[in-house]
Short mmCIF file of C-alpha atoms in Angstrom, two decimals:
data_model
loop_
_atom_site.label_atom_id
_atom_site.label_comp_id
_atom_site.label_asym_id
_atom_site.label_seq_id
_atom_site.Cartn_x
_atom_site.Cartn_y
_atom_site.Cartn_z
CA UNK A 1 104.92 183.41 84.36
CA UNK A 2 102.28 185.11 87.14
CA UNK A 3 101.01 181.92 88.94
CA UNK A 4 97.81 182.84 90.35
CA UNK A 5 97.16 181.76 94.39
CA UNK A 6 95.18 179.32 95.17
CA UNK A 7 91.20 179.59 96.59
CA UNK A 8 92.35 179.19 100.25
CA UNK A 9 95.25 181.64 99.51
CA UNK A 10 93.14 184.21 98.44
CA UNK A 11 90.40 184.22 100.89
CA UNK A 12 93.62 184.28 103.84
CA UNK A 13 94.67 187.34 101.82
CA UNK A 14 91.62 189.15 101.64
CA UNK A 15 90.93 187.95 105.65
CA UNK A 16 93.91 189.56 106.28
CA UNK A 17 93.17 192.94 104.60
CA UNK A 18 90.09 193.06 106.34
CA UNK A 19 91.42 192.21 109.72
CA UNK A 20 94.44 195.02 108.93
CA UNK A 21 91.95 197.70 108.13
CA UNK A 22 88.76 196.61 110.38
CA UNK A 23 89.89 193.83 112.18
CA UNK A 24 89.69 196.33 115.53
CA UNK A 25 86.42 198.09 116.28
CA UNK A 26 87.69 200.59 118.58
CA UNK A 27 90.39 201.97 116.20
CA UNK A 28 87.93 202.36 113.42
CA UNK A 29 85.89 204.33 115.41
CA UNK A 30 88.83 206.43 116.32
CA UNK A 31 90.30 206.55 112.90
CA UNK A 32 87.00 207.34 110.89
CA UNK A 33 85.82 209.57 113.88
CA UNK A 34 89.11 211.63 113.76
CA UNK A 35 88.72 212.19 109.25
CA UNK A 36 84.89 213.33 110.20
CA UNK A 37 86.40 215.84 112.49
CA UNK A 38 89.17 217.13 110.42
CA UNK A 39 87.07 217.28 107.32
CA UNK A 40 84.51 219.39 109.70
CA UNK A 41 87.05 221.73 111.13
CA UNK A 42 88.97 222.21 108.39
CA UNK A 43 85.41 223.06 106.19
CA UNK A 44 84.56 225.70 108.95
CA UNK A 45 87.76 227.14 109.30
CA UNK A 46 88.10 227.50 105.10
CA UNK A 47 84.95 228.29 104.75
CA UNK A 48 85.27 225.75 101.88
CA UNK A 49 82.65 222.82 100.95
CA UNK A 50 85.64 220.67 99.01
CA UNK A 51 86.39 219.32 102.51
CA UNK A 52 82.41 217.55 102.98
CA UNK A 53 82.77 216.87 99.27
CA UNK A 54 85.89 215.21 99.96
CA UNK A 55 84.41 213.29 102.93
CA UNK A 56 81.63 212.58 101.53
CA UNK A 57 83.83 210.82 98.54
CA UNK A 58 86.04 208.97 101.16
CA UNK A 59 83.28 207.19 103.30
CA UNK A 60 81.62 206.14 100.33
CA UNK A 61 85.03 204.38 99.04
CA UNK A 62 85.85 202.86 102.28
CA UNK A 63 81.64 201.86 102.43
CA UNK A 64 82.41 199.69 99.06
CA UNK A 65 85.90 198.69 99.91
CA UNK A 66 84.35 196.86 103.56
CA UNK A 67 81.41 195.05 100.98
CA UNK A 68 84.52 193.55 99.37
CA UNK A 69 86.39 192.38 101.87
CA UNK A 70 83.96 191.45 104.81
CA UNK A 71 84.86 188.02 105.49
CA UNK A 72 81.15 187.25 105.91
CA UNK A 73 80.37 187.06 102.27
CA UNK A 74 81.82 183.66 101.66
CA UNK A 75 82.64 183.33 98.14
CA UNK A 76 86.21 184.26 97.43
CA UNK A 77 88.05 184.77 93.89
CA UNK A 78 91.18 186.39 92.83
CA UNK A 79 89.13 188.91 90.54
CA UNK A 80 87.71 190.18 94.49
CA UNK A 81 90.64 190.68 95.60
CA UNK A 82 92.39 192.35 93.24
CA UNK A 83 89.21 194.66 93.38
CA UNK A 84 89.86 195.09 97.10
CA UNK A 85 93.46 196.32 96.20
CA UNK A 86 92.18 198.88 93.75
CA UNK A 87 89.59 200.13 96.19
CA UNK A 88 92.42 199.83 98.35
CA UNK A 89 94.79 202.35 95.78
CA UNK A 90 91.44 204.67 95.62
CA UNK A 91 91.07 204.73 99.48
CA UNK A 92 94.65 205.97 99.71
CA UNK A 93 94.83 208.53 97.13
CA UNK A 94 91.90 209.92 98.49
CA UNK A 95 93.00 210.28 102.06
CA UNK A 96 96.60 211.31 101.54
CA UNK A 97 94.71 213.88 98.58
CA UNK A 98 94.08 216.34 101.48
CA UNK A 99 97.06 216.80 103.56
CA UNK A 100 99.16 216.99 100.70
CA UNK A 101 97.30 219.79 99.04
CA UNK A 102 97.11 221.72 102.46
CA UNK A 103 101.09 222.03 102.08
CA UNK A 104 100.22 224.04 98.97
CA UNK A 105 98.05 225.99 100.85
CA UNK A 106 99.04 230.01 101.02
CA UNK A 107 98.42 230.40 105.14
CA UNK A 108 101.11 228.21 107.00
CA UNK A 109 98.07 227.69 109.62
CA UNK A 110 97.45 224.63 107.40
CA UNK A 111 101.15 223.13 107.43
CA UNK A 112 100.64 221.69 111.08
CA UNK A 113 97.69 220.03 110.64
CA UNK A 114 98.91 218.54 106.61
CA UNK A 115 102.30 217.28 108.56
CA UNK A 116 100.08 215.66 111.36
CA UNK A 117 97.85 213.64 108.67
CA UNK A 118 100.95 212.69 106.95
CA UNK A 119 102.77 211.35 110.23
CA UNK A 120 99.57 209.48 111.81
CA UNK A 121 99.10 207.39 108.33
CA UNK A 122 102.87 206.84 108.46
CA UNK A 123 102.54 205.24 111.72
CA UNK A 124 99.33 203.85 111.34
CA UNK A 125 100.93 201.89 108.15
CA UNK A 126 103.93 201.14 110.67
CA UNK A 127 102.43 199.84 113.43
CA UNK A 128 99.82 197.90 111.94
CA UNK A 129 99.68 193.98 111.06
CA UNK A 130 100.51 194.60 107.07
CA UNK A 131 98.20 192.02 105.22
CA UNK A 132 100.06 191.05 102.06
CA UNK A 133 102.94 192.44 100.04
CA UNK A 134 101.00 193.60 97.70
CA UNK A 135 99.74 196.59 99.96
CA UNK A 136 103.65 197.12 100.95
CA UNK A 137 104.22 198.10 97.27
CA UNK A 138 101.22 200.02 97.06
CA UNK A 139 102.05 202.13 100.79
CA UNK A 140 105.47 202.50 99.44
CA UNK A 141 104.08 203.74 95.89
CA UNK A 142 102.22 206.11 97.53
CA UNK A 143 104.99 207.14 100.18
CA UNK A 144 107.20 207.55 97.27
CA UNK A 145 104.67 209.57 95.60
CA UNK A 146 104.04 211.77 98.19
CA UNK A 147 108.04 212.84 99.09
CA UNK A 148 108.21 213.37 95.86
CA UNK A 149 105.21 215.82 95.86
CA UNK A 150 106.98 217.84 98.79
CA UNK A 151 109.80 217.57 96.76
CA UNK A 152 108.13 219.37 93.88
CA UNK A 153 106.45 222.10 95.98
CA UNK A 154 109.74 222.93 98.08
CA UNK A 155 111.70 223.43 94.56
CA UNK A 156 110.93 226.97 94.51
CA UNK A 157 111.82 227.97 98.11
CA UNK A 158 115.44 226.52 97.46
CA UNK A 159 118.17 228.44 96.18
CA UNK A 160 121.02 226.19 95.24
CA UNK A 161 121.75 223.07 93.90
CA UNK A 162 122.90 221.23 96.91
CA UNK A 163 119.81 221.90 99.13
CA UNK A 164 117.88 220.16 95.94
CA UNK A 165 120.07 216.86 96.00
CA UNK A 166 119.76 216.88 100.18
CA UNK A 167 116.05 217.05 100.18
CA UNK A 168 115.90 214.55 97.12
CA UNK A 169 118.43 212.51 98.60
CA UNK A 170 116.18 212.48 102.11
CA UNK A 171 113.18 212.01 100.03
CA UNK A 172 114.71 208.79 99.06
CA UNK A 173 116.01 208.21 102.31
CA UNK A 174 112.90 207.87 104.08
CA UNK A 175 111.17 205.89 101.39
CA UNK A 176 113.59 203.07 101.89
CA UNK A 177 113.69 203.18 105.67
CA UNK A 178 109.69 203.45 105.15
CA UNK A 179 110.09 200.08 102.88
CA UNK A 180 112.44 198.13 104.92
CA UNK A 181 110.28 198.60 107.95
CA UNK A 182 107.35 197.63 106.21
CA UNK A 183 109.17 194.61 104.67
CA UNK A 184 110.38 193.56 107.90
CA UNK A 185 107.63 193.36 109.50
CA UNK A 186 106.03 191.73 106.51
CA UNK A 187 108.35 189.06 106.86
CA UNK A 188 108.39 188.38 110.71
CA UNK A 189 104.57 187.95 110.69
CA UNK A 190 105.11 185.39 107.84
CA UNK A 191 107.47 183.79 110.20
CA UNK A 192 105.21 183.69 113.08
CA UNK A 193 102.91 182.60 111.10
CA UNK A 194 104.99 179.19 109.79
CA UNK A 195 105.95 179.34 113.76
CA UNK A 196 102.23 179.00 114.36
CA UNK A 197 100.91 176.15 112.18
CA UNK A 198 104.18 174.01 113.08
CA UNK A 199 103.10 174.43 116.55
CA UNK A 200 99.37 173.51 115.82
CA UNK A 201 100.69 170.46 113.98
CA UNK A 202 102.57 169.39 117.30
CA UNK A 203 99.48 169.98 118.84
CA UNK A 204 97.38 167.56 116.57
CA UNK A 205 100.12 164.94 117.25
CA UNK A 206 100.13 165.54 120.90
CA UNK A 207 96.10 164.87 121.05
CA UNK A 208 96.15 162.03 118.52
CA UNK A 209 99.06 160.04 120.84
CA UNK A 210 96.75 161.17 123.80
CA UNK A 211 94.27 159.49 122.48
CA UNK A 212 95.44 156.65 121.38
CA UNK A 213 96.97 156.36 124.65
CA UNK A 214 93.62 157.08 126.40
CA UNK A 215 91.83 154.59 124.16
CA UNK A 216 94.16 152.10 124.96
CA UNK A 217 94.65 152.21 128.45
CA UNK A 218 90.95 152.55 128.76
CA UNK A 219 90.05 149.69 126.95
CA UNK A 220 92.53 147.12 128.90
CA UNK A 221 91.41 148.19 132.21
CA UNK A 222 87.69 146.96 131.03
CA UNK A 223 89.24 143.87 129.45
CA UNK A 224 91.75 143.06 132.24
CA UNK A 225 88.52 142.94 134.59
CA UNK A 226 86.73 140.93 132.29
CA UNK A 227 89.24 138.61 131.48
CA UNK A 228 89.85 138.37 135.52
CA UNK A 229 86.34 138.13 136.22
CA UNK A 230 85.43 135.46 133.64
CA UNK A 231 88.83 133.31 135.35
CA UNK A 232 87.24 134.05 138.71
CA UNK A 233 83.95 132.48 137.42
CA UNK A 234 85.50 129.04 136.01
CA UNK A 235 87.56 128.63 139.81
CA UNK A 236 84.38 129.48 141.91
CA UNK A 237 81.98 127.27 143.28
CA UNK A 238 79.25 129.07 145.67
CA UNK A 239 76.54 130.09 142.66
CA UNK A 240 76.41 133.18 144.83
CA UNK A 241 79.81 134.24 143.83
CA UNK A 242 79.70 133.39 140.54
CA UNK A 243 76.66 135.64 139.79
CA UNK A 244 79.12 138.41 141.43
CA UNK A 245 81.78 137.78 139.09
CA UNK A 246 79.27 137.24 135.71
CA UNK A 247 77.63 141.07 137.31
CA UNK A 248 81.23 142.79 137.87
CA UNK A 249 81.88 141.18 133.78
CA UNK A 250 78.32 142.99 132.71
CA UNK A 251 79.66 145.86 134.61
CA UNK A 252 83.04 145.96 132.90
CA UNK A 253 81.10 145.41 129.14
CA UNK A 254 78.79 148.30 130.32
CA UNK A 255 81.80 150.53 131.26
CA UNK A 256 83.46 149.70 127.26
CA UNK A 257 80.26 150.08 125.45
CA UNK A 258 80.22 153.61 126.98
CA UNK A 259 83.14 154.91 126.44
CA UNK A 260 82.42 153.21 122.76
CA UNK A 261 79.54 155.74 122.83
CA UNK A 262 81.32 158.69 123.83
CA UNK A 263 84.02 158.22 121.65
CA UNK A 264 81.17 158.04 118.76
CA UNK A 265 79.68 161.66 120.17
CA UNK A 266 83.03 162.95 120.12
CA UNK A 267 83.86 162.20 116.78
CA UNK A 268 80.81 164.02 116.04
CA UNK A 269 79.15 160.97 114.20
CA UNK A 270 76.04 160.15 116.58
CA UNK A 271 73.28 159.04 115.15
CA UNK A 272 71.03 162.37 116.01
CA UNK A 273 67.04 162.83 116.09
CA UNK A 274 67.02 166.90 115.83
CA UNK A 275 63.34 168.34 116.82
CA UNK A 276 62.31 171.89 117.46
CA UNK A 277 62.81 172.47 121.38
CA UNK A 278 61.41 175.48 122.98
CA UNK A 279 64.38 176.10 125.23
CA UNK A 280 62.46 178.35 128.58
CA UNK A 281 60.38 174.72 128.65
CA UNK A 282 63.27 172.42 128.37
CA UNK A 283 65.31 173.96 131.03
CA UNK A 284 62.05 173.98 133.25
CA UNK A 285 61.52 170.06 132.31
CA UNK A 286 65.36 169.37 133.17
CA UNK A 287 64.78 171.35 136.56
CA UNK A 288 63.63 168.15 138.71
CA UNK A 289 65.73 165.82 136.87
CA UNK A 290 69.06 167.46 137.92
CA UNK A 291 67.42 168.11 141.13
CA UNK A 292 67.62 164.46 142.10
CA UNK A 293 70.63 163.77 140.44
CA UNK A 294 72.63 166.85 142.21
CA UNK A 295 74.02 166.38 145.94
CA UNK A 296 71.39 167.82 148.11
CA UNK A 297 74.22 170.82 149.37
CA UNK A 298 74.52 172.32 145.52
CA UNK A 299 71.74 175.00 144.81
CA UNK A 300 70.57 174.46 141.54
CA UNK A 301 69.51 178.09 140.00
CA UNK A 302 67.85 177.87 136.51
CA UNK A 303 67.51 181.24 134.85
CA UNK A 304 64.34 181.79 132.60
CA UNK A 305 64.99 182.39 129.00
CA UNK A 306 63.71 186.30 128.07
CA UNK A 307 62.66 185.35 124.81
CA UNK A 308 61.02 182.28 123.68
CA UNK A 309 64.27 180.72 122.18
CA UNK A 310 64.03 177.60 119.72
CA UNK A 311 66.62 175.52 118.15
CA UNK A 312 66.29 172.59 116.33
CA UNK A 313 68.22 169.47 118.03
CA UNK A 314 68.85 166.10 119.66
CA UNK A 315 66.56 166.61 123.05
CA UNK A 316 67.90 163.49 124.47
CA UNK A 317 71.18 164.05 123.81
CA UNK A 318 70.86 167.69 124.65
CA UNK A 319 69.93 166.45 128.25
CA UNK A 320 72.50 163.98 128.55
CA UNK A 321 75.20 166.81 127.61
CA UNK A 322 73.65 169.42 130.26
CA UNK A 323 73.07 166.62 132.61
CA UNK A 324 76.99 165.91 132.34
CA UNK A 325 77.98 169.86 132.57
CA UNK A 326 76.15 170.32 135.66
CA UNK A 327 77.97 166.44 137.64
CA UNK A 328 81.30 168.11 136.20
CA UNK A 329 80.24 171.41 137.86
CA UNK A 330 79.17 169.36 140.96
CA UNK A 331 82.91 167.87 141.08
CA UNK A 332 84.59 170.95 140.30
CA UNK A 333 82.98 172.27 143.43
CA UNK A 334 83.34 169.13 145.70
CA UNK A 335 79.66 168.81 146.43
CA UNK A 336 79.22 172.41 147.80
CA UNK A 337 77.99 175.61 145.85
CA UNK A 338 75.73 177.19 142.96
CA UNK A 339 75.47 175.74 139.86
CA UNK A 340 73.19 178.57 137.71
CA UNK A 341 71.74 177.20 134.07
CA UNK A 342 70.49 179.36 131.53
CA UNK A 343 69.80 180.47 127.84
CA UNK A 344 70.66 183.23 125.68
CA UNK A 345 70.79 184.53 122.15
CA UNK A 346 74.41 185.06 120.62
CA UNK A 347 74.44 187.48 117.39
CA UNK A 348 77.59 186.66 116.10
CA UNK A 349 80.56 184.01 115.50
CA UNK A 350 83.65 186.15 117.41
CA UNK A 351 81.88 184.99 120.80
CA UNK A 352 82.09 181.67 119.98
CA UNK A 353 85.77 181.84 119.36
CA UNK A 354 88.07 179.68 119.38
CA UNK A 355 84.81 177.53 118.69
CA UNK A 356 83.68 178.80 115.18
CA UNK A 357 80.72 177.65 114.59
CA UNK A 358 79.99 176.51 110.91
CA UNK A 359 76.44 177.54 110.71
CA UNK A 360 75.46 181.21 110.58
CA UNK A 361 74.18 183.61 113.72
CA UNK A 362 72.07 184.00 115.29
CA UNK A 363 72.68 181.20 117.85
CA UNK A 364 71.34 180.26 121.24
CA UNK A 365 73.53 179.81 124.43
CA UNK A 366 72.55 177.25 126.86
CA UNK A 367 75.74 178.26 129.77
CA UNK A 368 76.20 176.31 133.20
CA UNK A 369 78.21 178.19 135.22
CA UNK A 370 79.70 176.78 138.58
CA UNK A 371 81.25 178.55 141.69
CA UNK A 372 84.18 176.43 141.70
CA UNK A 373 87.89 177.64 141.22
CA UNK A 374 87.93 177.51 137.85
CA UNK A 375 90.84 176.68 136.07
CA UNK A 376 94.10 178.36 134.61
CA UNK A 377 94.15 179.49 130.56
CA UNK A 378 96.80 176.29 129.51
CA UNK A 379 93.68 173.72 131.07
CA UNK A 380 91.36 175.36 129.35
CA UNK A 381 92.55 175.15 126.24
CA UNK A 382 92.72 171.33 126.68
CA UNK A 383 89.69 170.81 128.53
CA UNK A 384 87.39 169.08 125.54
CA UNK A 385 90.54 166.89 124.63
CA UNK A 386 90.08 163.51 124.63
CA UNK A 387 91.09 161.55 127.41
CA UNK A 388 92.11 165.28 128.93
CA UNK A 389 90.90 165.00 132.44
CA UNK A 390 91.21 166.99 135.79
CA UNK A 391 90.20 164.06 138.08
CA UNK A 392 92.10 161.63 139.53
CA UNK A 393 93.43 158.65 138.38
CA UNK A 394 90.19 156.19 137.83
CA UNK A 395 87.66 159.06 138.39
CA UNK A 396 86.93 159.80 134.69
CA UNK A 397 87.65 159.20 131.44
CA UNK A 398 88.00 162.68 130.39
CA UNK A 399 85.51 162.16 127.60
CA UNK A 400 82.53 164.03 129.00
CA UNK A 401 83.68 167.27 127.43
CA UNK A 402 84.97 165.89 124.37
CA UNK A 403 81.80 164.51 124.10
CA UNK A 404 79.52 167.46 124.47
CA UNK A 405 81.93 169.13 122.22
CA UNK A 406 81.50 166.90 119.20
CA UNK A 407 77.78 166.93 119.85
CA UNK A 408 77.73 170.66 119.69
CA UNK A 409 79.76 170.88 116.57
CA UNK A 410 77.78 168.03 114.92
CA UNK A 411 74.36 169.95 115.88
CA UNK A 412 75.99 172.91 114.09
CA UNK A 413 77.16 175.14 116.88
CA UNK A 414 80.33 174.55 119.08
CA UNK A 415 81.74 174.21 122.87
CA UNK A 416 82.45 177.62 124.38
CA UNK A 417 85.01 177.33 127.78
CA UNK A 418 85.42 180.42 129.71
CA UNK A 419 86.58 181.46 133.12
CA UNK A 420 83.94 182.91 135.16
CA UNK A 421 83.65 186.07 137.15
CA UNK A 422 84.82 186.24 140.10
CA UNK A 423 85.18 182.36 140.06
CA UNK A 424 84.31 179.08 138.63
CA UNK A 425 84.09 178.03 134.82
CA UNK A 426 81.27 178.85 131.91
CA UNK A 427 80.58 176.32 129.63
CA UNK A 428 78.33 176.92 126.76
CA UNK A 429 76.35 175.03 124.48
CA UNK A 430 76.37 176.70 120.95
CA UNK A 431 73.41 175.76 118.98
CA UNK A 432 71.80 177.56 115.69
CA UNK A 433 68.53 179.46 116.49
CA UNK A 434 65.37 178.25 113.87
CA UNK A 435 65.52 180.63 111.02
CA UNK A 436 62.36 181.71 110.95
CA UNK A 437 62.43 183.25 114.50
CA UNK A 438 65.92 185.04 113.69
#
């Protein structure tokens, strides 16, 4: 009995087909650039129109088969995909249609440029990441299909019996060496994958105990103090002192209550007042306010937005979270250097990777970038933990980011880390632009 895969299961299949066939823009370009060629040349040197016809017939398949699997159109079904795999089957048969009737062809001009076409999709089925096995049966169908086409076509140039059963026996040959390659590889990508989402889960058990850990120790220094401060109060005398101790207490409360807060923001659950903010007259509002904030020796440059840019969101909280990029850049660069602020529009969710936005592009980048030394690739990966700091002990609670992070992703947009060029770090703000200005 054919149990059919699940939702998720299909949509990672059909991800996977397009990500084997389009997933790389600049092989495309060469692989559909090199068929327009071919089908050119080989039309001028013929003299024949079947070559357009037959490029004309090819681009329109592979047009339908990228409307099926484009990742972009959300809903996903198994009746899709098994549409994608037909396409796929079309897609093939047309290609391979070409070379293999040029080694029918009377001139043996043609036979270098049929064997060519033949090797390159060998390799290029080879080398690439093979989406499911359901496109290793249909390669090796076609493989199969083909040797057995030179097969036919060499009959009549052979003379005895024993040529016939060494070309059928290579024939097969190669068709199993073809399959166990493609099978192999088939299998050590499922491997890496497993290897993959076992290490992610060790990753997710790393942060929670991090956390825990963070909360916890965070939480007892405030309370120790408290606690100490409160004693101190009872055993005091002078009014003078006690009012110290009661203040250091408030202090302490003030301190718990805010990492209460940030822990609340980085959940992504804060309570959030979205307007529409014109972003070129935010930045210019936020100008003076960092401006006092900001050690006199850091140059505060805040770029102009090109385009009047609007998102709706949080404007208060949307301060706060800029207000806390730029004292992180400000400590990242001891108190010395450029900290430049700006906005700009982002057309699609691959820049906002590993981020991934849930909302659709367009979206609007709001980046501070520091001149500081920026940080190595294992840091930044961890950098919007939480309770994943770079301070020192007692200078932070290594929530800022985390914070700013689950305000982003509430908001519907995401955190973007990056090391700048030539130095420092670029953080950006991922926010969905208004619709009706897209």
């Amino acid at each position: 009995m054919n149990v059919s895969p699940m939702p998720n299961e299909t949509s990672a299949r059909l991800i996977r087909l397009y990500r084997a066939d389009y997933g790389t823009k600049s092989e495309v370009i060469v692989r559909m650039g090199g068929v327009v060629f071919a089908a050119i040349a080989l039309s001028l040197v013929t003299g024949s129109a079947l070559f357009i016809a037959w490029l004309g017939l090819y681009l329109i398949q592979q047009a339908i088969y990228f409307r099926v699997i484009d990742p972009r159109r959300r809903k996903y079904s198994m009746r899709r995909f098994q549409l994608a795999l037909v396409l796929y089957s079309i897609g093939t048969a047309i290609f391979l249609s070409v070379p293999l009737y040029l080694l029918t062809w009377p001139s043996p001009s043609m036979y270098m440029p049929a064997v060519f076409a033949l090797l390159g999709t060998v390799l290029y089925a080879i080398q690439r990441e093979n989406p499911t096995s359901d496109v290793l049966m249909i390669d090796t169908g076609f493989f199969a299909a083909g040797c057995a086409w030179i097969f036919y076509i060499s009959l009549p140039k052979l003379d005895f019996f024993l040529d016939h059963a060494v070309l059928l026996g290579f024939c097969v040959l190669v068709t199993y060496l073809f399959f166990r390659a493609q099978d192999v590889e088939l299998r050590r990508q499922a491997a890496r994958r497993v290897a993959e989402r076992r290490y992610a889960q060790a990753q997710k058990a790393r942060a929670l105990n991090q956390f825990v850990g963070g909360v916890a120790h965070d939480f007892n220094n405030q309370i120790t103090a408290i606690m100490g401060n409160l004693e101190l109060f009872e055993l005091l005398d002078d009014p003078d002192e006690r009012r110290s101790a009661m203040q250091q207490c408030r202090i302490a409360a003030d301190r718990a209550a805010l990492t209460v807060q940030q822990l609340v923001a980085s959940s992504g659950r804060t309570r959030l007042q979205p307007v529409r903010l014109e972003i070129d007259t935010f930045l210019k509002d936020l100008d003076p306010v960092l401006t006092d904030l900001l050690d006199p020796k850091v140059e505060l440059d805040i770029k102009s937005a090109d385009y009047d840019f609007q998102v709706s969101v949080d404007r208060d909280m949307l301060e706060t979270c800029l207000i806390q990029l730029s004292l992180n850049a400000q400590d990242a660069m001891q108190g010395e250097g450029r900290i430049e602020i700006g906005a700009r529009r982002v057309l699609s969710r691959a820049a906002a990777a590993p981020g991934q936005p849930e909302s659709d592009p367009p979206y609007i980048g709001i980046y501070v970038q520091d001149a500081g030394p920026g940080v190595s690739d294992e840091t930044l990966s961890k950098l919007s933990e939480p309770f994943y700091t770079t301070k020192g002990v007692g200078a932070g609670t290594g929530l800022g980011l985390s914070a700013v992070s689950g305000f982003a992703k509430q908001s519907g947009g995401a955190l973007v880390l990056d090391n700048a060029l030539p130095s420092g770090l670029h953080v950006m703000i991922l926010l969905p632009q208004t619709r009706d200005l897209a």
